[in-house]
Structures are given as C-alpha cells and as structure tokens.
Short mmCIF file of C-alpha atoms in Angstrom, two decimals:
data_model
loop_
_atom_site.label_atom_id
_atom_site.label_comp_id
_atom_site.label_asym_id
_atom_site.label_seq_id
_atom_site.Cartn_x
_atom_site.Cartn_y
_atom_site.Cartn_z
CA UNK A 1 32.28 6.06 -14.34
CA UNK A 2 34.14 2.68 -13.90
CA UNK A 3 32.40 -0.93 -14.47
CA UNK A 4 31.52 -2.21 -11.00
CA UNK A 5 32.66 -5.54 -11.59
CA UNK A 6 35.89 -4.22 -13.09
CA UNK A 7 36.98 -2.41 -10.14
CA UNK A 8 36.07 -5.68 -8.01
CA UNK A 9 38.39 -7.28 -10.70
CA UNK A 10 41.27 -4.63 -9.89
CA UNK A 11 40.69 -4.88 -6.05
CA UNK A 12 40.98 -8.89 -5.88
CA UNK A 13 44.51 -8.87 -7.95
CA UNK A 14 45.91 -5.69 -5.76
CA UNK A 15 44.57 -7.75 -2.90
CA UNK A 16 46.40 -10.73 -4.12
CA UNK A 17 48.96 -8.86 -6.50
CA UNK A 18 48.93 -11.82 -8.70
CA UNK A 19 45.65 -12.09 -11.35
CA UNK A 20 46.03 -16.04 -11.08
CA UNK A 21 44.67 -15.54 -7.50
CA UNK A 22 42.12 -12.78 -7.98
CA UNK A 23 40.89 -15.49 -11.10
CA UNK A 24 40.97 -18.12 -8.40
CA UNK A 25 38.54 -15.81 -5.77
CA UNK A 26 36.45 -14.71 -8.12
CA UNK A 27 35.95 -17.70 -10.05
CA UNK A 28 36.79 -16.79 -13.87
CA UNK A 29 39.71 -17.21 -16.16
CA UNK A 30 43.38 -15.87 -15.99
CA UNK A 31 42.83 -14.40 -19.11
CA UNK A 32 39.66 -12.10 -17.93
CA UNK A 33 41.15 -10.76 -15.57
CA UNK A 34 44.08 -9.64 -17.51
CA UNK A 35 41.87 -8.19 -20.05
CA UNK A 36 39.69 -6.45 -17.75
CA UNK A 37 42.82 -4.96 -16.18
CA UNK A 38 44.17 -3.68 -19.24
CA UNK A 39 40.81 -2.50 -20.13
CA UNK A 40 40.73 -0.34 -16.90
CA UNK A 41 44.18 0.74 -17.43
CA UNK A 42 43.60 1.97 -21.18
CA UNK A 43 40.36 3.81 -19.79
CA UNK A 44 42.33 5.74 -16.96
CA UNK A 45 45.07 6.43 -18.76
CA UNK A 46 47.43 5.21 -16.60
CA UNK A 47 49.75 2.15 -15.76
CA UNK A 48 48.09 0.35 -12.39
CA UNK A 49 50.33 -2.53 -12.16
CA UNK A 50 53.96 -3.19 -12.69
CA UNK A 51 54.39 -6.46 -15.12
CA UNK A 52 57.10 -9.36 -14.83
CA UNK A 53 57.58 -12.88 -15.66
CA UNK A 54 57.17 -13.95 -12.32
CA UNK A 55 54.79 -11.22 -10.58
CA UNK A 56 52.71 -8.23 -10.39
CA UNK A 57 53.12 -4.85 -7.88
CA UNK A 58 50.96 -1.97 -7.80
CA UNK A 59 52.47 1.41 -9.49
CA UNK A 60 52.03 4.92 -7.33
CA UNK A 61 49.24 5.25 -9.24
CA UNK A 62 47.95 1.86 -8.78
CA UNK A 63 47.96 2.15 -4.72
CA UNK A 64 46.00 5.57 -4.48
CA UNK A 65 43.28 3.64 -6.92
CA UNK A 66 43.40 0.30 -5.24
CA UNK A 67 42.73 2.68 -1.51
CA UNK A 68 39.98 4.84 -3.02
CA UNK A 69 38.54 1.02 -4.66
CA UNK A 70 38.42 -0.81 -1.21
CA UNK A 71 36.57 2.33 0.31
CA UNK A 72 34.09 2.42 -2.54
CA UNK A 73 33.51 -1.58 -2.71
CA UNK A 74 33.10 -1.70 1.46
CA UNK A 75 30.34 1.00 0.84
CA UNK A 76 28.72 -1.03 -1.78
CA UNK A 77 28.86 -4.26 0.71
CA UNK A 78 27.64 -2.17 3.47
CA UNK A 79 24.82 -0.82 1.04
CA UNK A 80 23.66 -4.20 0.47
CA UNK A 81 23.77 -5.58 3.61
CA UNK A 82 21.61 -2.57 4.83
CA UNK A 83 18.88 -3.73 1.99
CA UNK A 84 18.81 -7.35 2.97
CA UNK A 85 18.45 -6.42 6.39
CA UNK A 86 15.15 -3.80 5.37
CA UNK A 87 14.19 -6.82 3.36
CA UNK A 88 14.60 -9.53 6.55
CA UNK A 89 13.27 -7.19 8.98
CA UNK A 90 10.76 -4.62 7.43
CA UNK A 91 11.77 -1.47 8.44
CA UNK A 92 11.76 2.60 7.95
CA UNK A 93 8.93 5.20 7.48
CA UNK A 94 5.70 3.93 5.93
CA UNK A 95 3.25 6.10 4.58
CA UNK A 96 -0.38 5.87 4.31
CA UNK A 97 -3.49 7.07 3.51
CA UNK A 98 -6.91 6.22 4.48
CA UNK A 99 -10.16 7.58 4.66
CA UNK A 100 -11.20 8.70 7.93
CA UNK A 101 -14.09 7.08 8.15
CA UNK A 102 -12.34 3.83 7.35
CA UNK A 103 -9.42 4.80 10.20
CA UNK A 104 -11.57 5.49 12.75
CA UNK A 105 -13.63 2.94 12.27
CA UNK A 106 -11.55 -0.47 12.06
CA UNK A 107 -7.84 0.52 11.61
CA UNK A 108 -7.15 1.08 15.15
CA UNK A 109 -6.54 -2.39 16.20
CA UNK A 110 -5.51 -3.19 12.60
CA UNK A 111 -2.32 -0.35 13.23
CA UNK A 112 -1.72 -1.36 16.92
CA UNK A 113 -1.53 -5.22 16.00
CA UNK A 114 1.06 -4.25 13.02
CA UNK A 115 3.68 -1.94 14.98
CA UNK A 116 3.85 -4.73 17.33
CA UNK A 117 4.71 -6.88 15.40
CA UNK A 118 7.25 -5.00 13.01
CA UNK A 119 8.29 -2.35 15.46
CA UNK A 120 10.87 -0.99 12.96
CA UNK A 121 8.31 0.36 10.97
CA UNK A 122 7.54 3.94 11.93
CA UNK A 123 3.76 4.64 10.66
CA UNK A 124 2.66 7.97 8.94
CA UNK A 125 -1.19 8.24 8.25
CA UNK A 126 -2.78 10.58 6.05
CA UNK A 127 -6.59 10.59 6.68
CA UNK A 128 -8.41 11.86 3.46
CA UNK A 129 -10.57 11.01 0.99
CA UNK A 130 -8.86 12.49 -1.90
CA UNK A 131 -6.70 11.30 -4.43
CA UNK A 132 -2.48 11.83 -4.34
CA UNK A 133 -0.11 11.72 -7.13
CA UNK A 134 1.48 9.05 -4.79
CA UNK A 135 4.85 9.52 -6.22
CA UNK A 136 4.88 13.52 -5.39
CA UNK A 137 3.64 12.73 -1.83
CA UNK A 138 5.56 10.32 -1.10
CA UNK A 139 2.67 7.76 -0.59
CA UNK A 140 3.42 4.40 -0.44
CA UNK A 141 -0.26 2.53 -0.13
CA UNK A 142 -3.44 4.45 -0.59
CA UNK A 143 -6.42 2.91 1.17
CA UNK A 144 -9.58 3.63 -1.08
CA UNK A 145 -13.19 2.39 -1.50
CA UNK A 146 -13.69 2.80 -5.91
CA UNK A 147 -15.07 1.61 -8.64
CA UNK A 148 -12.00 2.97 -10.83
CA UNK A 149 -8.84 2.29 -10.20
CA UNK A 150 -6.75 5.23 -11.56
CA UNK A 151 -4.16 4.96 -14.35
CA UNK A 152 -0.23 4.04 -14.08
CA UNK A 153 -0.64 2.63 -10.34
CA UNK A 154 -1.50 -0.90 -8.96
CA UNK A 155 -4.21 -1.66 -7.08
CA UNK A 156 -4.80 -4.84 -4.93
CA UNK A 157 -8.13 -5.98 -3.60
CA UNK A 158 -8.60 -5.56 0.05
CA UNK A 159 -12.12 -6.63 0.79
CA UNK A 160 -15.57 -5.98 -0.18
CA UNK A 161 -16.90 -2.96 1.07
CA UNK A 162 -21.18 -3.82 1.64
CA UNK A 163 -24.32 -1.00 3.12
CA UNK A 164 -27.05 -1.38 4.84
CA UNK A 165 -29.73 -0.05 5.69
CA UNK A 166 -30.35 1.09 9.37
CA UNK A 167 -32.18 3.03 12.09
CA UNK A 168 -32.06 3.33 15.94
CA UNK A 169 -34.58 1.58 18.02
CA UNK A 170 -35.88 4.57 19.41
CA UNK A 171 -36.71 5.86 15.69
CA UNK A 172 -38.68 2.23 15.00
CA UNK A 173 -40.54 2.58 18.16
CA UNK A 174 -44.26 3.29 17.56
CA UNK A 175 -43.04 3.19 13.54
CA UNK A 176 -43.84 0.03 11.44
CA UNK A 177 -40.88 -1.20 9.87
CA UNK A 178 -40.49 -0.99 5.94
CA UNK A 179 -41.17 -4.33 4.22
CA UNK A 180 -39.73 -3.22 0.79
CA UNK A 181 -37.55 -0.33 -0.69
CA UNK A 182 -40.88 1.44 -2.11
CA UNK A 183 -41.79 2.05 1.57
CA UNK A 184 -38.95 4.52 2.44
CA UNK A 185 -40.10 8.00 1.20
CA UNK A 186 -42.94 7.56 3.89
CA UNK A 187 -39.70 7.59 6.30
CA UNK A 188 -36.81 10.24 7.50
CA UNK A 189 -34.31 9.57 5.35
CA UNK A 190 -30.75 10.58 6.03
CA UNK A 191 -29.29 10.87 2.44
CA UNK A 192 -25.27 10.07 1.77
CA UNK A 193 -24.70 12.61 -0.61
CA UNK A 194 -21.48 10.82 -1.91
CA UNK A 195 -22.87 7.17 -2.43
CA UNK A 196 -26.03 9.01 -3.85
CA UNK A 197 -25.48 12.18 -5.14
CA UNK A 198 -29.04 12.32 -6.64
CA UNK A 199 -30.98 10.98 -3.67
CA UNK A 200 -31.63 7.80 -5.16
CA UNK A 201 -30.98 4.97 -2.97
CA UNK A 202 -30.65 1.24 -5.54
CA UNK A 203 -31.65 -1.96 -4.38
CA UNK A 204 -31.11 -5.64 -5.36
CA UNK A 205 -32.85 -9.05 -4.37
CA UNK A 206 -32.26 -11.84 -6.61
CA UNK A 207 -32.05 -9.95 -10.09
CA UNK A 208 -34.53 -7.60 -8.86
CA UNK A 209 -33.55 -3.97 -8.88
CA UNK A 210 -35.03 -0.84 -7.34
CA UNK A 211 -34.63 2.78 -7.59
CA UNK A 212 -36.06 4.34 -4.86
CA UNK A 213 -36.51 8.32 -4.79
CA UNK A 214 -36.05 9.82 -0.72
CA UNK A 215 -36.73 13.10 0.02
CA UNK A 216 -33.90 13.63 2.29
CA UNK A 217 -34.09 15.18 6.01
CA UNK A 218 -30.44 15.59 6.29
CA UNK A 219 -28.13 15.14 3.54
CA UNK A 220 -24.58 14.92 3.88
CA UNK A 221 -21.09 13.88 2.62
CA UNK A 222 -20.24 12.65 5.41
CA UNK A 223 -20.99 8.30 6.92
CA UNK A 224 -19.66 8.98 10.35
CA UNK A 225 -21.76 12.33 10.99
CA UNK A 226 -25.22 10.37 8.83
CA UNK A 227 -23.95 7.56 11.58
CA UNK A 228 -24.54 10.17 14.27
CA UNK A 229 -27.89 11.19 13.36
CA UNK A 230 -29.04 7.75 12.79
CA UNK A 231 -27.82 6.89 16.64
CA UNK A 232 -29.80 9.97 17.94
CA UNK A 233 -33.37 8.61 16.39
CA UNK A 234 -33.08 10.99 13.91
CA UNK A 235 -34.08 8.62 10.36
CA UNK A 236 -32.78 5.57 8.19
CA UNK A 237 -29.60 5.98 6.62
CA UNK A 238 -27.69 3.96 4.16
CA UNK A 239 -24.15 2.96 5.76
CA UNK A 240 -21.25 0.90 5.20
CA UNK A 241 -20.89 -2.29 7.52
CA UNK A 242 -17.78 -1.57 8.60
CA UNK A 243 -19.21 1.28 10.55
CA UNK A 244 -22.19 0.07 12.01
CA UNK A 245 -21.19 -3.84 12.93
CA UNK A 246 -20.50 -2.93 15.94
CA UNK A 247 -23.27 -0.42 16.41
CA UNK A 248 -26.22 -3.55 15.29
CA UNK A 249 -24.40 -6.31 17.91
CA UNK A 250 -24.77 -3.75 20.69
CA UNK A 251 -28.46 -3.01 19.62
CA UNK A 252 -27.74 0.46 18.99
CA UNK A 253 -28.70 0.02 15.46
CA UNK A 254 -31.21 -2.30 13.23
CA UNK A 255 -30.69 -3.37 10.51
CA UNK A 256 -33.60 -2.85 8.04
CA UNK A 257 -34.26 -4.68 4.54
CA UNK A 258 -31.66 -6.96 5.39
CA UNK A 259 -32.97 -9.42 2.15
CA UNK A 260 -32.56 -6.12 -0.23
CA UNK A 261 -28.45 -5.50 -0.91
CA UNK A 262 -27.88 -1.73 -1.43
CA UNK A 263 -26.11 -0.97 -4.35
CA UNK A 264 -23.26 -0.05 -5.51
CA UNK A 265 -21.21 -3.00 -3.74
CA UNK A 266 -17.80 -1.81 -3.93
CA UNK A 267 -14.62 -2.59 -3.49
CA UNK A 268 -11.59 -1.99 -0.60
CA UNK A 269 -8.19 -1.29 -2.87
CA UNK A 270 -4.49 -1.11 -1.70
CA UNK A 271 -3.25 1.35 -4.05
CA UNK A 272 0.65 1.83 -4.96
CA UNK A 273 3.13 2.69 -7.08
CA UNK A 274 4.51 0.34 -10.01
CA UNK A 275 7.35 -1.68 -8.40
CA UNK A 276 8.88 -4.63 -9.79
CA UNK A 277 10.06 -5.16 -6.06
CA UNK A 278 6.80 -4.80 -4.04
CA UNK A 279 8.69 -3.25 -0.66
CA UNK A 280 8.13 -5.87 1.70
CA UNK A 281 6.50 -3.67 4.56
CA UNK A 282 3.75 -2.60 1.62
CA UNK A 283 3.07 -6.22 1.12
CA UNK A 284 3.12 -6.86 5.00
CA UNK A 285 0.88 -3.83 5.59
CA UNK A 286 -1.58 -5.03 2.77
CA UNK A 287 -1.61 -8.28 4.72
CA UNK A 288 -2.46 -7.03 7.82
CA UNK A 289 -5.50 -4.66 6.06
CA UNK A 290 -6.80 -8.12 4.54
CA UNK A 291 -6.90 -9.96 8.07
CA UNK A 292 -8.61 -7.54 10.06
CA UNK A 293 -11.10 -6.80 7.57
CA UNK A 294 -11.99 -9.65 6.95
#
C-alpha cells in the first residue's frame, strides 16, 4: 500500500507536470519531491514520468496512476470533510443505556431537550440494569448508579445519587412518626432487595451510624414497583430522590428521618469506551445528563 503523502506528492507534479510547482503547492523542497517520486517509481516498478532538461510528462503508465490517484485523494478529502462536519454538527446514531427506573423517572425531558437541540442525532435507548461489554453492543455511554467502576472503560461522574426515607400520608395517619432509625421494625417496611440485600437498612447523622434490622412486608428488586406500594399506604420504603422529588412537592409522599442520610450514597456514572477522541455527541450527551440532574 502506497504512502499517503507520496501519492499527494505524485498528484501535485502530474497536476502541475513540473516538481518545481508541486514543491511550490505543497510547500517543501525541489529535491523531496524528486526523491519521493523516484521512491514511488522504484516501488511500482514502473517509469511514471518522462524526464528532460526542460520538463516533465506523464508516461502511459503514469496517466492511468495519476486518474486512479485523484479518485482516491477526492475520497480522502471527502472523508474528512464528512468528519469535521460530525465533529461541527454532532450527528449519527447514539446509543444508550439506562436503567429504567432512572429513564422513566427524569430522562424524559432530559432526551426531548437534547434531540432538539442536535436533531442530527438519532437516539437508541437500552433500558436495563445490567452490564454490556460496550464494545460488542455497540454501546456508546452506559448510564449506571455503582460503587465500582468496571475495568478497561472510563467512567465520568454524573451526579450524586441520595435515598430517603418515605411513606404516604394516608400510611402516617393515626401512626406516630419514627423519631430515629431504631423505631422502624415497629413499622411496614417495604425492603429494596438490591440496595439491601440482607434487610438491613444503614443510617448516618454526623459520624453516627446505624444498622437497623426490618422485617420486611414486601421485598423487592424493584424502586419503581416499592414506589407503588409506598403511594398506596402500604409501608416506609427506602428510595432514591430522583424518584420521589416529585412525589414529596405534590404531598404524595413524606419524607421521614430527613436528619438521618441513608447509606450507601452513591454515585451517577457516564460509562464509555477508551477514546483518545471523546465523540463529541458522547460529551454533549454527558452534558445534557449533568444539567438536568442536577
């Protein structure tokens, strides 16, 4: 396969037909481009350019390469016009992948504000909780609440990801509220089976920990559903803010403990593949996660 730059060399003297001139456009010495010429010749085996005193003309030979050249170097120019262009105007098939709970919760008007405002960007979303080999899907940001990030990908930090601790109104009515984390085994506790696989819901107020013991009523893997049960009066449940904001402004939900910070706190990650050139729309996309979580 032939040297880029020496074919550029070739096409700017059969362009020209004089090597003072393609030394001229391309802004090197006489002598390079002699040498590179001869180099190309030696390597194809062939004569490219008839030699005088006074001038150069292409051979046969010379003409068919010099036509194939032009086609191959407009190609390349067209190839990187299309990448500044993707690069100027973020553009093409992005694909993601969220949690659901996360989706349906606040991505909505995340999405909707985005493809307006890049609407060459076509938008793929994969809602799951499980990890991709991101390179055999074809994944270009994973959207994941961890502790870990895993190995040979990079990971940016989105936002803090916080719980609380709620119930409906019509479950508190006629029921004293708890004043402290030891008080919650006297209550219906609906148990996140992911956040706490043992039933042990963790506590913190100013250095002060607590491991509190529930004995679930209805224990689940699932936030949205525990969400649903909480709504219908059915117990306290331990839930990440960014599904129950708007659930405690509208009064739907109360927010219990609020001076005790369930633990874990973790962590919102943009998750990708190693890219020395961070794709422009993955950056964007990032972006827009950041604002409207924030």
């Amino acid at each position: 396969m032939q040297d880029l730059q020496r074919l550029v060399i070739f096409a700017a003297a059969a362009d020209t037909l004089s090597f003072s001139h393609a030394a001229a456009r391309l802004e090197v010495s006489n002598s390079h481009v002699s040498k590179q010429i001869s180099a190309l010749e030696k390597e194809l085996r062939c004569q490219l350019f008839h030699r005088t005193t006074r001038s150069i003309s292409l051979t046969e030979a010379g003409a068919i390469f010099h036509a194939r050249c032009k086609g191959i170097l407009s190609d390349v120019v067209g190839a990187e016009q299309e990448l500044s262009r993707r690069v100027a105007t973020p553009q093409g098939l992005l694909r993601v992948t969220a949690p659901a709970n996360l989706a349906n919760a606040r991505l909505g008007d995340i999405v909707r504000d985005f493809m307006a405002r890049y609407p060459d960007i076509r938008l793929e979303l994969v809602l799951s909780d499980a990890f991709f080999d991101l390179a055999e899907e074809s994944i270009d940001i994973a959207l994941r609440i961890v502790d870990d990030i895993p190995l040979n990908v990079y990971a940016r930090r989105v936002c803090r990801i916080d719980w609380s601790l709620v119930a409906s109104p019509a479950y508190l009515a006629g029921r004293r509220k708890p004043k402290q984390p030891d008080d919650l085994p006297a209550y219906d506790c609906l148990s996140d089976a992911t956040i706490a696989p043992r039933d042990v819901w963790h506590f913190e107020l100013g250095g002060r920990r607590r491991e509190v013991p529930v004995p679930p009523l209805v224990r689940c893997g699932n936030s949205e559903w525990l969400r649903q049960c909480a709504l219908r009066g059915m117990g306290l449940a331990l839930l990440p803010d960014f599904m129950t904001v708007g659930d405690i402004a509208g009064k739907r939900l109360v927010r219990l403990l609020p001076e005790w910070r369930p633990q874990p706190r973790k962590w919102l990650y943009g998750i990708y593949l190693p890219n020395r050139y961070l794709a422009p729309k993955v950056r964007l996309f990032l972006d827009a996660v950041e604002a409207g979580m924030a």
